[in-house]
mmCIF file of C-alpha atoms in Angstrom:
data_model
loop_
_atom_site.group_PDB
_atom_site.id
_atom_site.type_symbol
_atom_site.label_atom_id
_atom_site.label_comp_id
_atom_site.label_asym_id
_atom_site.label_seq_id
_atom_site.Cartn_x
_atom_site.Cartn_y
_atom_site.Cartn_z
ATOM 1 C CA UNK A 909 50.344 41.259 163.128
ATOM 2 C CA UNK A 910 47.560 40.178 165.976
ATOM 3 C CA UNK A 911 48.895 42.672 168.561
ATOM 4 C CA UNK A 912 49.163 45.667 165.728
ATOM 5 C CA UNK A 913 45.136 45.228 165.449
ATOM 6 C CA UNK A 914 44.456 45.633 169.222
ATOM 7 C CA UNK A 915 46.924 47.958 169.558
ATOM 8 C CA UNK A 916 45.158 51.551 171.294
ATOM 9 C CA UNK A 917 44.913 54.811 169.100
ATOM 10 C CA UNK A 918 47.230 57.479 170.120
ATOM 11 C CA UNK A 919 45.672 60.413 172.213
ATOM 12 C CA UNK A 920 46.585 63.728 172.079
ATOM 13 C CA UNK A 921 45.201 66.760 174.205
ATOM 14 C CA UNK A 922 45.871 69.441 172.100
ATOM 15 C CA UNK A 923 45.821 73.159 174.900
ATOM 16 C CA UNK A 924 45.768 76.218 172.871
ATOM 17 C CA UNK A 925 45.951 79.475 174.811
ATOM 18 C CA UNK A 926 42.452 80.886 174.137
ATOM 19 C CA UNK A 927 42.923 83.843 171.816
ATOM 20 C CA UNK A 928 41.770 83.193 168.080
ATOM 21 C CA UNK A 929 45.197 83.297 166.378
ATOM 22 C CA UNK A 930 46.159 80.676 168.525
ATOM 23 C CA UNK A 931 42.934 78.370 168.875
ATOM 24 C CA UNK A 932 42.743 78.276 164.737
ATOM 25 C CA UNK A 933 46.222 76.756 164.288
ATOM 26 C CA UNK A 934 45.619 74.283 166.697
ATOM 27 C CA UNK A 935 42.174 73.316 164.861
ATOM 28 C CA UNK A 936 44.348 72.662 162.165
ATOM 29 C CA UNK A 937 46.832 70.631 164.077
ATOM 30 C CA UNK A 938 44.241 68.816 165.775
ATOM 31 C CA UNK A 939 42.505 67.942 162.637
ATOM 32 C CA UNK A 940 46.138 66.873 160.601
ATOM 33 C CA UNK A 941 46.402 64.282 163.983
ATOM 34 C CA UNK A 942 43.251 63.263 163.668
ATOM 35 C CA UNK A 943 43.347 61.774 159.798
ATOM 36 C CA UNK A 944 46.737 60.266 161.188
ATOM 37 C CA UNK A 945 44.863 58.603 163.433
ATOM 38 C CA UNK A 946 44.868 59.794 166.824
ATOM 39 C CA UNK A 947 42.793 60.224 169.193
ATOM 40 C CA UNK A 948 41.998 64.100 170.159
ATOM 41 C CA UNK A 949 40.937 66.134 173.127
ATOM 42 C CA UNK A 950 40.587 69.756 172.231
ATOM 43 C CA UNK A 951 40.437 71.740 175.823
ATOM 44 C CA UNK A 952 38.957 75.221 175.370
ATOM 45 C CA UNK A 953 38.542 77.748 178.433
ATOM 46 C CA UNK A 954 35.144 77.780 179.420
ATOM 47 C CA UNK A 955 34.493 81.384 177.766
ATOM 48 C CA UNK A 956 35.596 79.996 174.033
ATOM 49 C CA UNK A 957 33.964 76.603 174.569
ATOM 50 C CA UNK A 958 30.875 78.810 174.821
ATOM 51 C CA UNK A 959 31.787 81.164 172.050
ATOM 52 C CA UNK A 960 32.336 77.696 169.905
ATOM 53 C CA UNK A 961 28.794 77.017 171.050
ATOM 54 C CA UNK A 962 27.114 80.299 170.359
ATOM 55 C CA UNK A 963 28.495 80.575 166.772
ATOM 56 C CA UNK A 964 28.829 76.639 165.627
ATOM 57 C CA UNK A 965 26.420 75.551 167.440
ATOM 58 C CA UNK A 966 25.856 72.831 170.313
ATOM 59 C CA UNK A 967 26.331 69.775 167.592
ATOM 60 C CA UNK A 968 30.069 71.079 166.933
ATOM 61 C CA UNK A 969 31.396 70.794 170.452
ATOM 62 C CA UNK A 970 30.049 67.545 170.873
ATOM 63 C CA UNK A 971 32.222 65.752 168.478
ATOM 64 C CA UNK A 972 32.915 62.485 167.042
ATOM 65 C CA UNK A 973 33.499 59.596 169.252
ATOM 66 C CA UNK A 974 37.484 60.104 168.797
ATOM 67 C CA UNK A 975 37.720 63.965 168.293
ATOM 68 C CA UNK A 976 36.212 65.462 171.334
ATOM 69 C CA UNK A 977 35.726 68.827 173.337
ATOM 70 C CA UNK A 978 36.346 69.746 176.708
ATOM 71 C CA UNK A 979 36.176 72.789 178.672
ATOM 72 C CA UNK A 980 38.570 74.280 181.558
ATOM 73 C CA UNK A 981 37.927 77.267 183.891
ATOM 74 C CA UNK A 982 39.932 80.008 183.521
ATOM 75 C CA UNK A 983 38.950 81.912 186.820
ATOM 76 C CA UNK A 984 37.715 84.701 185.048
ATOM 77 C CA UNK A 985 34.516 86.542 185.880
ATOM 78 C CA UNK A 986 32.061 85.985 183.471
ATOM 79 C CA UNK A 987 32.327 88.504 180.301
ATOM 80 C CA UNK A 988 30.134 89.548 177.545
ATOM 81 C CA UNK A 989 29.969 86.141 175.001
ATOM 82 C CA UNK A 990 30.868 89.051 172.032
ATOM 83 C CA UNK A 991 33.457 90.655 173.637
ATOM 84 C CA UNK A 992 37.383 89.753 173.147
ATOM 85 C CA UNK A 993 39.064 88.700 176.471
ATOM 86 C CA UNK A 994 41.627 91.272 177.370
ATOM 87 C CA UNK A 995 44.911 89.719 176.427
ATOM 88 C CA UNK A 996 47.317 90.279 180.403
ATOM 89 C CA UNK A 997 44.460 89.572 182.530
ATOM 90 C CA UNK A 998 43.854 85.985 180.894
ATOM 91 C CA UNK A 999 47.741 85.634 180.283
ATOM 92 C CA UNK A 1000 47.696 85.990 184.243
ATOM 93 C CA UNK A 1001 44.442 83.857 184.649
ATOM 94 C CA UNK A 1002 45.708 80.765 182.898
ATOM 95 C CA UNK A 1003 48.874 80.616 184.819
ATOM 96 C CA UNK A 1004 47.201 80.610 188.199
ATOM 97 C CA UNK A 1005 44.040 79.018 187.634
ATOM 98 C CA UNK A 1006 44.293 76.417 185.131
ATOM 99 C CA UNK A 1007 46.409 74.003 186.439
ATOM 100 C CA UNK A 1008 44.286 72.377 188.871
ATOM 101 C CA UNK A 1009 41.212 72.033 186.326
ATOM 102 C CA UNK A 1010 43.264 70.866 183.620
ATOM 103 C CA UNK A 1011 45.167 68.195 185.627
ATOM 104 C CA UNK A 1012 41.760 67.089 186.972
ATOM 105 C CA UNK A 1013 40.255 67.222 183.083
ATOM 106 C CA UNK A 1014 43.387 64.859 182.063
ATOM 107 C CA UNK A 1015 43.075 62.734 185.183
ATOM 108 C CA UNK A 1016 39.524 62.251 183.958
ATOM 109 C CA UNK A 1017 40.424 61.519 180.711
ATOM 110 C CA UNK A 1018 42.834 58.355 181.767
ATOM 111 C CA UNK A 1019 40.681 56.708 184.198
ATOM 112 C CA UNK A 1020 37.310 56.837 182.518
ATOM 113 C CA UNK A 1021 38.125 53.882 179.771
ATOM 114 C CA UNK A 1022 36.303 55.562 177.490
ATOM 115 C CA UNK A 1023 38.735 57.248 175.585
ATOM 116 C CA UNK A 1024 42.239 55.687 175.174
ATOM 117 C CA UNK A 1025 44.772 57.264 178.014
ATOM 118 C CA UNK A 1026 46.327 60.587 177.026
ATOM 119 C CA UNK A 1027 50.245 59.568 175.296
ATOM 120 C CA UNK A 1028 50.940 63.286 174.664
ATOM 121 C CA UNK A 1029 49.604 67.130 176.123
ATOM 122 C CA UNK A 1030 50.453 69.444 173.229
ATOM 123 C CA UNK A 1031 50.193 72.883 174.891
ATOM 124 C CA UNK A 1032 50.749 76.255 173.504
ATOM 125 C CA UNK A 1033 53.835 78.048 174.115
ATOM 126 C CA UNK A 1034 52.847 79.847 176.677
ATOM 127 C CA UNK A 1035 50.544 77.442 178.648
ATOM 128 C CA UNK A 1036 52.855 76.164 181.435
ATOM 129 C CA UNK A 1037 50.397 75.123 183.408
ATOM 130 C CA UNK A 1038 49.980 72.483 180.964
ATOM 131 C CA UNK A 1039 53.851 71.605 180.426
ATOM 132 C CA UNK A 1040 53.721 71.208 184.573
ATOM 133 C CA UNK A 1041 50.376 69.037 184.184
ATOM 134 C CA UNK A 1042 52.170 66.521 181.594
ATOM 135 C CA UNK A 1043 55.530 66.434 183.508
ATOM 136 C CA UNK A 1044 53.630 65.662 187.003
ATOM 137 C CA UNK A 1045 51.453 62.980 185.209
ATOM 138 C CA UNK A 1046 54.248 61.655 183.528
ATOM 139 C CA UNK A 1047 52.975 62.310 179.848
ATOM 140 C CA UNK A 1048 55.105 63.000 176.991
ATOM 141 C CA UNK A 1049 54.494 67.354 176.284
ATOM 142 C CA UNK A 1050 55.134 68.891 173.218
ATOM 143 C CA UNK A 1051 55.165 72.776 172.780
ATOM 144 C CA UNK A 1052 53.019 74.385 169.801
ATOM 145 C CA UNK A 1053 54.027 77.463 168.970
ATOM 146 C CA UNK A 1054 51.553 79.574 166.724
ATOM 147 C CA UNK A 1055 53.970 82.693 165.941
ATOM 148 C CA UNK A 1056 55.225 83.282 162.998
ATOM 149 C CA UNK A 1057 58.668 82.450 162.068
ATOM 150 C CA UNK A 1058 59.639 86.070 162.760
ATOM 151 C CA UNK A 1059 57.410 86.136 165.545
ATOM 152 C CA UNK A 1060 59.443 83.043 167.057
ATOM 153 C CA UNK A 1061 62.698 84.311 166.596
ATOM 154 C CA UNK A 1062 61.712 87.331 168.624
ATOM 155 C CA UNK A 1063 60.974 84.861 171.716
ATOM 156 C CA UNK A 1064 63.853 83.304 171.256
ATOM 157 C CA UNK A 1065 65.629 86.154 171.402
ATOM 158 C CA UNK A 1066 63.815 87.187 174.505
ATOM 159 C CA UNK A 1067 66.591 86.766 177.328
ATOM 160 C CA UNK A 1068 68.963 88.219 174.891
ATOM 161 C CA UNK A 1069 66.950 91.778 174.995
ATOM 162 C CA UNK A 1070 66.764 91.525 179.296
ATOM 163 C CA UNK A 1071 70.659 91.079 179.515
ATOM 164 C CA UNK A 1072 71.065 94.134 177.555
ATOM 165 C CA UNK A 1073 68.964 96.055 179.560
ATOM 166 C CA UNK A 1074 66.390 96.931 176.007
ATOM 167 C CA UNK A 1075 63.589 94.634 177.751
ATOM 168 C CA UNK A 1076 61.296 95.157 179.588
ATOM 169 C CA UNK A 1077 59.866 98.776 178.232
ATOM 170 C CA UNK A 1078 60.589 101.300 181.469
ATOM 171 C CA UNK A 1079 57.479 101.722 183.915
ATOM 172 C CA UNK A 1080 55.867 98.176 181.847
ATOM 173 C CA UNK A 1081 54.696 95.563 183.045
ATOM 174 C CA UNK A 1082 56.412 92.519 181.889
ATOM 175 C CA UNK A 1083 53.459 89.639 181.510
ATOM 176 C CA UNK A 1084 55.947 87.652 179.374
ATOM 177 C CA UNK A 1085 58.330 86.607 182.120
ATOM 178 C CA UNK A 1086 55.181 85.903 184.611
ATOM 179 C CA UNK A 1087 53.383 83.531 182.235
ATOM 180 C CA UNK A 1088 56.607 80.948 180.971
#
């Protein structure tokens, strides 16, 4: 019974890819985890952390002492606060730029005894870069995906579509492949 009282909170770092239908299911994730009992690091891109800021205010991203908000670069020029992030160019941004912040932001995380050490990344579907973060580091990953259930079955039946020669669209460009 002594060693269940000491024993540390469970912290997840919850990685949403930053488009509004994906960031607001992983709110609600975050938040179900939280009145379990973990631990959570919410990691926005720098452009939505500031978005959270301008409409919630600077209060909101601050906290509580065990459900916290980071931010990540995305490598991104700098856009209009108002404006919606065009959907292949950050799709292309997050899977070369992210990686190194994010490991860093997680690195951070474990060594600065403030904040119990990350036990799990859960990452959006389509952020590898933080499926490769948690596998270098050794951290259990988990994948969220925010699709619907028809939405889903249409990834999974992805591959299926290439070998028959229906996917990708003629004279498209295929930012699906490049991103997993």
């Amino acid at each position: 019974m002594e060693s269940l009282l000491h024993t540390p909170k469970a912290h997840a770092v919850c990685v949403p890819f930053p488009a509004q239908g994906h960031v607001n299911p992983f709110m609600q994730l975050a938040k179900l985890l939280h009145c379990m009992g973990f631990h959570i690091t919410f990691v926005n891109t720098e452009f939505n952390h500031n978005r959270l800021v301008k409409s919630l205010g600077a209060e909101f991203v601050k906290g509580l002492p065990d459900f916290r908000f980071e931010k990540i670069a995305d490598g991104l020029p700098p856009s209009e606060i108002d404006a919606t992030q065009e959907v292949p160019p950050l799709c292309d941004a997050t899977r070369k730029n992210c990686y190194a912040p994010f490991k860093e932001l997680v690195m951070k995380l474990n060594s600065s005894g403030e904040v119990p050490s990350v036990s799990c990344i859960i990452a959006d579907g389509i952020m590898g870069f933080a499926r490769k973060v948690a596998r270098d580091l050794g951290i259990q990953e988990l994948q969220f995906w925010t699709a619907s259930a028809c939405g889903f079955l249409g990834y999974l039946q992805y591959d299926e579509l290439v070998k028959r020669g229906i996917l990708p669209f003629k004279g498209a460009v295929n930012f699906f492949l490049s991103i997993l």
